[in-house]
PDB file of C-alpha atoms and ligand atoms in Angstrom:
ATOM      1  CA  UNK A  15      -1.284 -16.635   9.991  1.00  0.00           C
ATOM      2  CA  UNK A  16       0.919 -15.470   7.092  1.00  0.00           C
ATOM      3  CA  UNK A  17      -0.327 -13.213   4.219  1.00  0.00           C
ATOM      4  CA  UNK A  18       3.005 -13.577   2.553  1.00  0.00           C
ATOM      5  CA  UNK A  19       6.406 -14.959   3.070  1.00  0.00           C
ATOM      6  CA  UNK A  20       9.628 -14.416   1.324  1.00  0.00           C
ATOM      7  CA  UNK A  21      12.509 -16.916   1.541  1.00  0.00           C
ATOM      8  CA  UNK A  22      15.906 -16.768   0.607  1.00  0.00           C
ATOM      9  CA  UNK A  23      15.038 -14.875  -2.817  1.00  0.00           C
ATOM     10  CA  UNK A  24      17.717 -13.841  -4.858  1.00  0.00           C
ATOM     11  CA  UNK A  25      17.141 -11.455  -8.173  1.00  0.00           C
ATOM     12  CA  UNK A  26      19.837 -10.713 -10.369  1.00  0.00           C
ATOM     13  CA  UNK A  27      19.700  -8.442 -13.920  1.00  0.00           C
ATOM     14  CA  UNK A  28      21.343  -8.948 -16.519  1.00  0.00           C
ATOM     15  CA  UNK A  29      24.385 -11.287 -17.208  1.00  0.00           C
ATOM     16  CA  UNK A  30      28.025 -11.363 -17.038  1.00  0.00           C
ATOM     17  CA  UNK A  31      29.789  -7.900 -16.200  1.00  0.00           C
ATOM     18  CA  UNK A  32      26.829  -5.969 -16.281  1.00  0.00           C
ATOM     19  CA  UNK A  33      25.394  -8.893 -13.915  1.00  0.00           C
ATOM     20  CA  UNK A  34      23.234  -6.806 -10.717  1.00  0.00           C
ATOM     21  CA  UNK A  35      22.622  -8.768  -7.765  1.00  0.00           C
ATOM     22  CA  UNK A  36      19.083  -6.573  -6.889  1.00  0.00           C
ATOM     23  CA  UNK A  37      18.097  -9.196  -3.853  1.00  0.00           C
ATOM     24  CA  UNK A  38      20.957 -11.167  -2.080  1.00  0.00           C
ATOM     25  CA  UNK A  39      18.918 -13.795   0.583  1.00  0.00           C
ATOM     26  CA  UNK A  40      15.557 -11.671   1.521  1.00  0.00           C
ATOM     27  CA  UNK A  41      13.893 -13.644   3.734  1.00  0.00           C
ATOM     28  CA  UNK A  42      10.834 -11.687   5.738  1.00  0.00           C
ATOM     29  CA  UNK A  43       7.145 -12.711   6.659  1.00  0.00           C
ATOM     30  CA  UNK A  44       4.199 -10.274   7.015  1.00  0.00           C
ATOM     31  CA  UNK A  45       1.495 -11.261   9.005  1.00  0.00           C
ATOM     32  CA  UNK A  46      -1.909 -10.886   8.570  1.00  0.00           C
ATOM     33  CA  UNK A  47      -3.342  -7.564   9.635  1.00  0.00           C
ATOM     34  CA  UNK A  48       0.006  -5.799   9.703  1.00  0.00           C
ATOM     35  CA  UNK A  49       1.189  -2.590   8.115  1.00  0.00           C
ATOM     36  CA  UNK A  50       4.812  -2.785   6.691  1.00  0.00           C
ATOM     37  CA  UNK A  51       7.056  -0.194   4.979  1.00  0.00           C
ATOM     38  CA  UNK A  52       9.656  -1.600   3.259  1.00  0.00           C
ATOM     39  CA  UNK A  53      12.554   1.636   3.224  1.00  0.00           C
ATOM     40  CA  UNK A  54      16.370   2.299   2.404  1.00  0.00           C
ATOM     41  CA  UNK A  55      18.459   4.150  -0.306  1.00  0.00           C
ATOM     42  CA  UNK A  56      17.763   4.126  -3.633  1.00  0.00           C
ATOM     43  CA  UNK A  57      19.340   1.095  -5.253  1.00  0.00           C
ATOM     44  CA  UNK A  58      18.679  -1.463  -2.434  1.00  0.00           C
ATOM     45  CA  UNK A  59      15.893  -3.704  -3.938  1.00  0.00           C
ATOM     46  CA  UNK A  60      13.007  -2.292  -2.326  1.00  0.00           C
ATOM     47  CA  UNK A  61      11.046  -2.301  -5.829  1.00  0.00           C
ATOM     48  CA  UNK A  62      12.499  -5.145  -6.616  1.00  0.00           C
ATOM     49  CA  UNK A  63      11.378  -7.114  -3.599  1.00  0.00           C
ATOM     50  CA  UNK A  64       8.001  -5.955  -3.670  1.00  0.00           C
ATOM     51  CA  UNK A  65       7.849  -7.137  -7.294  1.00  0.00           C
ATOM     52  CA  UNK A  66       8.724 -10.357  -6.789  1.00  0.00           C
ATOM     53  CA  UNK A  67       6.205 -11.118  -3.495  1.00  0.00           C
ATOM     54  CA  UNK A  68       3.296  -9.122  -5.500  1.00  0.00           C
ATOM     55  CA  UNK A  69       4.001 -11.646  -9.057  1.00  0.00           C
ATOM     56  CA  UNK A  70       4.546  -8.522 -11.004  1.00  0.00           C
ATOM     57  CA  UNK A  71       8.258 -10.306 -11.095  1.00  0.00           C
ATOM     58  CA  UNK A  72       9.899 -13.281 -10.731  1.00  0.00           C
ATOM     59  CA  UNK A  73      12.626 -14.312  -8.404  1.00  0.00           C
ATOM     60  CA  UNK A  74      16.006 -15.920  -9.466  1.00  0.00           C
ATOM     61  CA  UNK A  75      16.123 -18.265  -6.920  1.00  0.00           C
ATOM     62  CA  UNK A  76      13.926 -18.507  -3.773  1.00  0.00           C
ATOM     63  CA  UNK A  77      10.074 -18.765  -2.708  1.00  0.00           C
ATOM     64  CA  UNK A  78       7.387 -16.798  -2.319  1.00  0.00           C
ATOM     65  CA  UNK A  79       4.129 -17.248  -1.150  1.00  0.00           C
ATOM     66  CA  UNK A  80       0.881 -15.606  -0.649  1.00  0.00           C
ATOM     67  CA  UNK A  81      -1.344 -17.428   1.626  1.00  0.00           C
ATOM     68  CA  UNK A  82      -0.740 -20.779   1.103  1.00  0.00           C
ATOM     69  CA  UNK A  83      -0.121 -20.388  -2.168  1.00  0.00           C
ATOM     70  CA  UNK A  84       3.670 -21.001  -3.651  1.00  0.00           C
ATOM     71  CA  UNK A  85       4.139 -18.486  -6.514  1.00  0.00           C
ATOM     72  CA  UNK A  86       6.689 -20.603  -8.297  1.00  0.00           C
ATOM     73  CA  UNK A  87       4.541 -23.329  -8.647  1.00  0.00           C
ATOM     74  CA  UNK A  88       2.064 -20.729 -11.260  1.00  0.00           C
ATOM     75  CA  UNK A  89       1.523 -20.593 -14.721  1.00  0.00           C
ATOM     76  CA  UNK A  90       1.216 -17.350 -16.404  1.00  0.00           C
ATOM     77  CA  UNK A  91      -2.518 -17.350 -16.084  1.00  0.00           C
ATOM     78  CA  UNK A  92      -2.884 -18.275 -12.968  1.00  0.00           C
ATOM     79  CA  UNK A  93      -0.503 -16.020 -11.470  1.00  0.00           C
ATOM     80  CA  UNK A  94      -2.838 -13.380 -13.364  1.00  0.00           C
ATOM     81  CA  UNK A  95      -5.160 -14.466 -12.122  1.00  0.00           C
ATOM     82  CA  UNK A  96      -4.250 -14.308  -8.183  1.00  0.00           C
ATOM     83  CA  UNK A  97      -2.920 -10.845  -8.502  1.00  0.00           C
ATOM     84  CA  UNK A  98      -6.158  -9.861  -9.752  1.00  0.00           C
ATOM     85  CA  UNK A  99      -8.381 -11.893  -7.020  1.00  0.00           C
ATOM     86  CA  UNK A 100      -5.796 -11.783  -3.855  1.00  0.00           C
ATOM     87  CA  UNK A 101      -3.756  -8.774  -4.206  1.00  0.00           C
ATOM     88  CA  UNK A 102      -4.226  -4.631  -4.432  1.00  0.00           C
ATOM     89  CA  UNK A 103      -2.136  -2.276  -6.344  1.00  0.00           C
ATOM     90  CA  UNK A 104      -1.542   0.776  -5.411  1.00  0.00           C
ATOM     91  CA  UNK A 105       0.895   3.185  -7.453  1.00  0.00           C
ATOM     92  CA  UNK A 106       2.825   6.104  -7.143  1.00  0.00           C
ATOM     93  CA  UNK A 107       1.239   7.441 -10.935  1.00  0.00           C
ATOM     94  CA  UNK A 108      -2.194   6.674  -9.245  1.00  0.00           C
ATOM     95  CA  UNK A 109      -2.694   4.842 -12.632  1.00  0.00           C
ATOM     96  CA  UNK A 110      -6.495   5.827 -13.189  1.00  0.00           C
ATOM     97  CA  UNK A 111      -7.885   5.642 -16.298  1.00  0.00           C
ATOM     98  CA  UNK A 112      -8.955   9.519 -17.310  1.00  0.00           C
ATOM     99  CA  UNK A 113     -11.662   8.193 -19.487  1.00  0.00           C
ATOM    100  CA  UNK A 114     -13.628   6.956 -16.674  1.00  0.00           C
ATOM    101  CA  UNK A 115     -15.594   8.109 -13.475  1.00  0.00           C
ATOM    102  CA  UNK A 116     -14.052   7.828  -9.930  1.00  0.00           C
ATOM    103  CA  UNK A 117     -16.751   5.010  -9.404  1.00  0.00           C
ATOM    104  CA  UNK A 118     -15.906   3.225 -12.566  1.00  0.00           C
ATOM    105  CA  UNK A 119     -12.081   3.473 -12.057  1.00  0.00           C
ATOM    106  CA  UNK A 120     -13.183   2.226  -8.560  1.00  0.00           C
ATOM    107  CA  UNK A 121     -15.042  -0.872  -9.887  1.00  0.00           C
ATOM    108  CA  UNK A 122     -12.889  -1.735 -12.870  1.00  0.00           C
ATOM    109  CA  UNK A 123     -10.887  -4.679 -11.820  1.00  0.00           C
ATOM    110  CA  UNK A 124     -13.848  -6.195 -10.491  1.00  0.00           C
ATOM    111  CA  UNK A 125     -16.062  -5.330 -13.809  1.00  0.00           C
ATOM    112  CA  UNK A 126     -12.726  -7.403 -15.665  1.00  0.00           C
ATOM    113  CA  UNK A 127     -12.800  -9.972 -13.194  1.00  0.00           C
ATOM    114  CA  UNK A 128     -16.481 -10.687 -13.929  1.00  0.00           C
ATOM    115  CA  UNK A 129     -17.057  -9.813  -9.974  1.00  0.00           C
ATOM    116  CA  UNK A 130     -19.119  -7.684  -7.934  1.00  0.00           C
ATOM    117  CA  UNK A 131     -17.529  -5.833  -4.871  1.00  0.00           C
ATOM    118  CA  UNK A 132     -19.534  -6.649  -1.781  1.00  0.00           C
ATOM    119  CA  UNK A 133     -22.373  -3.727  -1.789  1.00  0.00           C
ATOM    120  CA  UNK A 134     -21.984  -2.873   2.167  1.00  0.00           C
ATOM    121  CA  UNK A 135     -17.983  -3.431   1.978  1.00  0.00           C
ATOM    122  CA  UNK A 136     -17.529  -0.968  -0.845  1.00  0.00           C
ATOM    123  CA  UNK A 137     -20.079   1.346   0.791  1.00  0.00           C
ATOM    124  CA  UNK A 138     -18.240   1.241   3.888  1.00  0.00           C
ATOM    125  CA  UNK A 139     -14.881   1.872   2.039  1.00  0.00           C
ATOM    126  CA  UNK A 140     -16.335   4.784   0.124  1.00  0.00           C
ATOM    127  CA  UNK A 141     -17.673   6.415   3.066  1.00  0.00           C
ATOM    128  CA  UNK A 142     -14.543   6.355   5.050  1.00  0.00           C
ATOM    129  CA  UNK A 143     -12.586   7.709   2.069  1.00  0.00           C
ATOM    130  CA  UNK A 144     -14.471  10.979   1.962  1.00  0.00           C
ATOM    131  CA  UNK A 145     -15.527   9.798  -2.380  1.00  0.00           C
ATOM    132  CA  UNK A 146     -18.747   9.659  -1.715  1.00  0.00           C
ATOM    133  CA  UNK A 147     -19.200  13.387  -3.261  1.00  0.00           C
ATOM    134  CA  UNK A 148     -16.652  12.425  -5.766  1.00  0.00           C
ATOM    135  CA  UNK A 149     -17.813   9.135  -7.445  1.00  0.00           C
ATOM    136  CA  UNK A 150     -18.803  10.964 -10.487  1.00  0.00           C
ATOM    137  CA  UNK A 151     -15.466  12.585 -11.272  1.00  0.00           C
ATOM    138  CA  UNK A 152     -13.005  11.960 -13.351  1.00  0.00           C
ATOM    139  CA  UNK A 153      -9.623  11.835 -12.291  1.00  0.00           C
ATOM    140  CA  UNK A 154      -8.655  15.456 -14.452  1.00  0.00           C
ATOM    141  CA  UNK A 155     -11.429  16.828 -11.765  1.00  0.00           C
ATOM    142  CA  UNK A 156      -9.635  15.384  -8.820  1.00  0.00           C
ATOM    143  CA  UNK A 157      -6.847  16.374  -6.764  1.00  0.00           C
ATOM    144  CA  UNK A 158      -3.809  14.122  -6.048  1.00  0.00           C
ATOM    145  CA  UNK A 159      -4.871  13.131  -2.897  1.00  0.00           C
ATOM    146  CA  UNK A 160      -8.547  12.563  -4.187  1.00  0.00           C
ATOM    147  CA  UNK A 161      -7.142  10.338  -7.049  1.00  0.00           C
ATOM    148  CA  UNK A 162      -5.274   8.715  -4.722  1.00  0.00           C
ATOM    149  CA  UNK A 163      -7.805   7.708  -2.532  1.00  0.00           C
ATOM    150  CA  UNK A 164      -9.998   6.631  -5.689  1.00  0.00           C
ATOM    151  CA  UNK A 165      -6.494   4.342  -6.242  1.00  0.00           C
ATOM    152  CA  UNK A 166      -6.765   2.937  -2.695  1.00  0.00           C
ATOM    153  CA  UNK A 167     -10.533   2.282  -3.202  1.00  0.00           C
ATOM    154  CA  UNK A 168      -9.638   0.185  -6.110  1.00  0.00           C
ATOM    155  CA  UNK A 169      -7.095  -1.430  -4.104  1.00  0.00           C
ATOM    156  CA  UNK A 170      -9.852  -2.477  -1.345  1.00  0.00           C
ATOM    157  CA  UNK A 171     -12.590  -2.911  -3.739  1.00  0.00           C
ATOM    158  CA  UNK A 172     -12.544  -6.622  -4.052  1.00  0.00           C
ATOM    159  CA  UNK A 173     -11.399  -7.541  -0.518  1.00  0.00           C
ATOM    160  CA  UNK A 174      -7.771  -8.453  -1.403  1.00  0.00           C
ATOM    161  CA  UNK A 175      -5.775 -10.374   1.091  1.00  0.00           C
ATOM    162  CA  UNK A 176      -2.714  -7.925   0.911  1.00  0.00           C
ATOM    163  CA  UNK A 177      -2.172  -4.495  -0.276  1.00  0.00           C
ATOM    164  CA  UNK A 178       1.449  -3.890  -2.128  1.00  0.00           C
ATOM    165  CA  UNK A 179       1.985   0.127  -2.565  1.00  0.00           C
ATOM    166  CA  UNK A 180       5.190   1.493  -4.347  1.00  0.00           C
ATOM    167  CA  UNK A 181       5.607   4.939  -3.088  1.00  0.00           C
ATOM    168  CA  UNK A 182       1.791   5.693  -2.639  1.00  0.00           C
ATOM    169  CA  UNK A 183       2.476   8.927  -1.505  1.00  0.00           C
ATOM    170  CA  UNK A 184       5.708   9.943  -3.507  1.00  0.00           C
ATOM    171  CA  UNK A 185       3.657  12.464  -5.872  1.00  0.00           C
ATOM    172  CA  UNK A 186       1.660  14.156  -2.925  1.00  0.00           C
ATOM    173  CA  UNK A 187       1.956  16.965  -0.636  1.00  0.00           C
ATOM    174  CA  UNK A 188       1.899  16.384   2.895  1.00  0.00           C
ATOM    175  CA  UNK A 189      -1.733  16.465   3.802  1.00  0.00           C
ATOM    176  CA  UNK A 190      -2.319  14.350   1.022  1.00  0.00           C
ATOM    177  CA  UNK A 191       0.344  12.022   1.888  1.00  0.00           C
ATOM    178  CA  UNK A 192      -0.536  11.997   5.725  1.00  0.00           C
ATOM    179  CA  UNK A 193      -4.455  11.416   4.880  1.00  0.00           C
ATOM    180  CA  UNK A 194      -3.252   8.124   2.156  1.00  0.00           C
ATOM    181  CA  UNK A 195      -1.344   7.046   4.765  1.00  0.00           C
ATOM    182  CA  UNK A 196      -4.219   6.917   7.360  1.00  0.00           C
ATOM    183  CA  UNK A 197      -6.140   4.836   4.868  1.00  0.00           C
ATOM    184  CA  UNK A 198      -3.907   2.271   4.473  1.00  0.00           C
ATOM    185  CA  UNK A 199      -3.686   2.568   8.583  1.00  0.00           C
ATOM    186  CA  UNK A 200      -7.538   2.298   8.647  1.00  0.00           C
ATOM    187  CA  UNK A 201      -7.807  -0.610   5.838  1.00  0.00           C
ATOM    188  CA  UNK A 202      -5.472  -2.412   8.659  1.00  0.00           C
ATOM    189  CA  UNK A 203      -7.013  -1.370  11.206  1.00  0.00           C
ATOM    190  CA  UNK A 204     -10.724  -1.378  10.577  1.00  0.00           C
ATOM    191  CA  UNK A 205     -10.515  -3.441   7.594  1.00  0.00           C
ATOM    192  CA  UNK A 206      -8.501  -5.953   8.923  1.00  0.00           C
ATOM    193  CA  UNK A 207      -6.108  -5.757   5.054  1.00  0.00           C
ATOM    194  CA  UNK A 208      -2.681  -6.524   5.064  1.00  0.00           C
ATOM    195  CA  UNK A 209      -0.499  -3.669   3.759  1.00  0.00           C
ATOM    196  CA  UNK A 210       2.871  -3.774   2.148  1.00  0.00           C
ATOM    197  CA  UNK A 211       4.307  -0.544   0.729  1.00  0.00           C
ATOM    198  CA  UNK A 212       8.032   0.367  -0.472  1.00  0.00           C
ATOM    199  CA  UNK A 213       8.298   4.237   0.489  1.00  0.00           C
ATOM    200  CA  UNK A 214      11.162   7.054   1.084  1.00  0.00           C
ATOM    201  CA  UNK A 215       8.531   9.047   3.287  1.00  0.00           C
ATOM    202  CA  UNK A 216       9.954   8.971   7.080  1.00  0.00           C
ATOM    203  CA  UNK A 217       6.059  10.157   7.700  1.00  0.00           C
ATOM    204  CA  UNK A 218       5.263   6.188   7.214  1.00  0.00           C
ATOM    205  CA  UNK A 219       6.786   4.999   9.603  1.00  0.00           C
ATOM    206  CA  UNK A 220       4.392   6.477  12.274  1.00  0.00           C
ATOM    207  CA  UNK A 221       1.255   4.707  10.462  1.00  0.00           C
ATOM    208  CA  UNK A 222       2.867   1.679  10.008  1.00  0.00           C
ATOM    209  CA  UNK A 223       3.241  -1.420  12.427  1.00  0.00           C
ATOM    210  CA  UNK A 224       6.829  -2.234  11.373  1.00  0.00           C
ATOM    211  CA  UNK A 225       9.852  -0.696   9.173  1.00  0.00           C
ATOM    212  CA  UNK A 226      11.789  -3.479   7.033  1.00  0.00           C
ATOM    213  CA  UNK A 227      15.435  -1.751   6.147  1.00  0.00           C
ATOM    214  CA  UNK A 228      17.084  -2.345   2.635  1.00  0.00           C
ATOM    215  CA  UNK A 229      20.181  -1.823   1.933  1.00  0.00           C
ATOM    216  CA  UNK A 230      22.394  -3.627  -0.992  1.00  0.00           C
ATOM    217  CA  UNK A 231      19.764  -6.472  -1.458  1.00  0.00           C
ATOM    218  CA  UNK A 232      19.791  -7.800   1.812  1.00  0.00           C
ATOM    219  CA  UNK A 233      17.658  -7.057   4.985  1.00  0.00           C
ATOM    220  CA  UNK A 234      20.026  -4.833   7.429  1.00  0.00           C
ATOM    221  CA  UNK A 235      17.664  -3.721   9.890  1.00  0.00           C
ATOM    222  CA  UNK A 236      14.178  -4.266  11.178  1.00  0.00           C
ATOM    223  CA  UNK A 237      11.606  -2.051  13.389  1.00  0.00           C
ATOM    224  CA  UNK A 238       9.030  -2.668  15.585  1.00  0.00           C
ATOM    225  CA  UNK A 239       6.043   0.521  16.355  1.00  0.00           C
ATOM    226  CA  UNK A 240       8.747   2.370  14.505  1.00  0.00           C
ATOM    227  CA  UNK A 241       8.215   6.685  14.853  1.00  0.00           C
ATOM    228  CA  UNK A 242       9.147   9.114  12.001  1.00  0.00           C
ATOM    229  CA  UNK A 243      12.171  10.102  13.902  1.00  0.00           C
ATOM    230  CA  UNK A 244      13.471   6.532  15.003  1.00  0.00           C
ATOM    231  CA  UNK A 245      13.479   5.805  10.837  1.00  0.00           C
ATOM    232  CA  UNK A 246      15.646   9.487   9.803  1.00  0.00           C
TER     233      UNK A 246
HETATM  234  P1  ADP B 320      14.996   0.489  -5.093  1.00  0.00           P
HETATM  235  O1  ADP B 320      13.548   0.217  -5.321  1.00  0.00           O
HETATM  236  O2  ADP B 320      15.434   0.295  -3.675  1.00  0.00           O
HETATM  237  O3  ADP B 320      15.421   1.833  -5.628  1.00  0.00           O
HETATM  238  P2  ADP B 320      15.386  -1.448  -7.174  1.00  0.00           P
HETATM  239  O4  ADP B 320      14.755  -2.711  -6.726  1.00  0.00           O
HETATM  240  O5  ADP B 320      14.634  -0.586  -8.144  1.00  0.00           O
HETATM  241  O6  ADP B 320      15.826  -0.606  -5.895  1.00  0.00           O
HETATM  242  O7  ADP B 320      16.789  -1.780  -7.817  1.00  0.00           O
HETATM  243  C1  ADP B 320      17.777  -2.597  -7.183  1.00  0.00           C
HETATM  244  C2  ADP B 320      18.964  -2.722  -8.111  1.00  0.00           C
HETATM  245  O8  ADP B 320      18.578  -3.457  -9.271  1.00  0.00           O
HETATM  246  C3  ADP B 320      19.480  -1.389  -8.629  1.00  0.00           C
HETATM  247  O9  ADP B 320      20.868  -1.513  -8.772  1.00  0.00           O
HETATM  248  C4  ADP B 320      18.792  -1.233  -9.972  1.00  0.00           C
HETATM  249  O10 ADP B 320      19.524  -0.414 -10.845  1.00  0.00           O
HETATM  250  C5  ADP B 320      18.754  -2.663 -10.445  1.00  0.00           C
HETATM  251  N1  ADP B 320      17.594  -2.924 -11.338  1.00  0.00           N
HETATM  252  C6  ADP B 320      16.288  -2.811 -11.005  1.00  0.00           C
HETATM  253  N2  ADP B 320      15.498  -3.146 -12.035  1.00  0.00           N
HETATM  254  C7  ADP B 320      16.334  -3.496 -13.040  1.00  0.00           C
HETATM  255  C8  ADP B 320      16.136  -3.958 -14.373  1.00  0.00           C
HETATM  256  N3  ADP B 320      14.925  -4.143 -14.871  1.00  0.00           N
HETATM  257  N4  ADP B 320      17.242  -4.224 -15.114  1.00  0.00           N
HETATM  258  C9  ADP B 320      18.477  -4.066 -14.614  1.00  0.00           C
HETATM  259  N5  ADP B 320      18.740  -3.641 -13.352  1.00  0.00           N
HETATM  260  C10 ADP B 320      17.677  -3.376 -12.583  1.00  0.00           C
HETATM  261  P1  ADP B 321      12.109   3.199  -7.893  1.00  0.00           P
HETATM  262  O1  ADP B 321      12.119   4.698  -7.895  1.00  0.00           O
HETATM  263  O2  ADP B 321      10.811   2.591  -7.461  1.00  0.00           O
HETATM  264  O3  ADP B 321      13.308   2.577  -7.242  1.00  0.00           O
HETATM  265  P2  ADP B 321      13.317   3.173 -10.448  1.00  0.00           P
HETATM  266  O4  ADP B 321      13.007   4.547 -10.935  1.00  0.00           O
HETATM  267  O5  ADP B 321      14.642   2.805  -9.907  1.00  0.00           O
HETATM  268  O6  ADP B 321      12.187   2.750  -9.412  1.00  0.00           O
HETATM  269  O7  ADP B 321      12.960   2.151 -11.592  1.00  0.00           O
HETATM  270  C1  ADP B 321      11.774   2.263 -12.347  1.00  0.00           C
HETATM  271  C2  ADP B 321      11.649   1.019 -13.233  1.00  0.00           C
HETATM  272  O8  ADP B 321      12.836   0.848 -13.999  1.00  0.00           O
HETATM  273  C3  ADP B 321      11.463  -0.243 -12.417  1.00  0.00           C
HETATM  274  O9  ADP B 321      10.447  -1.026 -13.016  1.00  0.00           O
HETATM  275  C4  ADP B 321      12.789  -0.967 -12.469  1.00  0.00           C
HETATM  276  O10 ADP B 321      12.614  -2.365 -12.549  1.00  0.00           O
HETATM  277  C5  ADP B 321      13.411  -0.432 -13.734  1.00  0.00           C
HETATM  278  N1  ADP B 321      14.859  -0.234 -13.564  1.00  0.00           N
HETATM  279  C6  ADP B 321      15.487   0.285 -12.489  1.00  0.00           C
HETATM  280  N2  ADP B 321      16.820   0.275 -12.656  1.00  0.00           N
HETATM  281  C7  ADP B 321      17.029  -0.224 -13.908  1.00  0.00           C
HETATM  282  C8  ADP B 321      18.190  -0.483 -14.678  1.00  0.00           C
HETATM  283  N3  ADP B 321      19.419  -0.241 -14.203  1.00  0.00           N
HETATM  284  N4  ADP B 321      18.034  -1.005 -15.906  1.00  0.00           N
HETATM  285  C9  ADP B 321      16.813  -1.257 -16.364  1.00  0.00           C
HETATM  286  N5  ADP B 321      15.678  -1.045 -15.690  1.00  0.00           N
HETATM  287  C10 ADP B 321      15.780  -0.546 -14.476  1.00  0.00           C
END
């Protein structure tokens, strides 16, 4: 089964001679329970793309869907509405709020969503973070890596159906980076998530199941198990 599915989507900017052509024909499915990194120069639609299958944008032509569910065929509200139910964020600015506690960062889209995160699931996700010590921080008292981990406990908080990360690990140091990495590994593995992220960290590539190459707006190259060094 499919998590999500991009076909034939084409995203331009602007009009005329300014006119940028930021996805030319993506077509790519990501499978349930798989780890993808979406990588390639700067320019190539990689934020773009990610955009447009998470419904933070919309696509000038072409589908998307998530789960069964063709975006296109959304209103404004309800495409709210399944980004907040179906999908996790997680950002390269971490994006906490510094007013609040780890815990209540942690709990926040579910408090707004008038849900409740599964007691045993979010204990399980809390313990395999390492937050448990940490829950009544706020971010200022927090590393990177910490606050990114709070970020990816958001992200799993309500059981989403896919993951989308845009450069998760592009303000950390290596540990940092390596440990984010292994918990969007584990929320794969043990979790059984489905995890999209858009990332110029070669380091990646090892965690994830797959390697989807941009370049130009279209799709030039695809890997399977890739390795740090097969991606360089
Ligand atoms: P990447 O994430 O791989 O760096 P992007 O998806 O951000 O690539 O951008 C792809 C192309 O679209 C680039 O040429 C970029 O300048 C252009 N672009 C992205 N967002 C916008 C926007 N909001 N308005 C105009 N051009 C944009
Ligand atoms: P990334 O580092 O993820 O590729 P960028 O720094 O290129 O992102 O872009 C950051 C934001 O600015 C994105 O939301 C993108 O849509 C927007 N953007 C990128 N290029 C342009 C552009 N040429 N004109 C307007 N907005 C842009």
């Amino acid at each position: 089964p499919l998590a999500a599915r991009a076909q034939n989507l084409n995203k331009t900017y602007g009009s005329g001679d300014t006119q940028v052509r930021a996805l030319d024909g993506v077509s790519a499915d990501f499978a349930r329970g798989e780890f993808t990194a979406i990588m390639g120069p700067s320019g190539s639609g990689k934020s773009t793309l990610m955009h447009c299958l998470a419904g933070l944008d919309s696509a000038t032509s072409g589908s998307v869907m998530i789960g069964d569910t063709e975006l296109t065929t959304l209103s404004d509200k309800q495409m709210t509405q399944l980004r907040r139910d179906r999908i996790g964020f997680v950002f390269q600015a971490f994006n906490l709020v510094p007013t609040l506690t780890a815990l209540e960062n942690i709990t926040l889209p579910l408090d707004i969503a008038g849900r409740k995160a599964d007691p045993s699931w979010l204990d399980n996700v809390l313990t395999r973070l390492g937050l448990k010590d940490r829950l009544d921080h706020r971010p200022s008292e927090l590393s990177g890596g910490q606050q990114q981990r709070v970020a990816c406990a958001r992200a799993l908080a309500g059981q989403p159906e896919i993951i989308f990360g845009d450069e998760p690990t592009g303000n950390l140091d290596s540990r940092s980076s390596g440990e984010v990495l292994a918990i969007l590994r584990a929320a794969v593995g043990e979790f059984g998530q489905t995890v999209v992220i858009v990332t110029h960290d070669p380091r990646a590539a090892s965690y994830a199941d797959r390697v989807v190459f941009l370049a130009d707006g279209h799709i030039v190259d695809e890997l399977r198990d890739p390795t740090a060094e097969t991606v360089l």
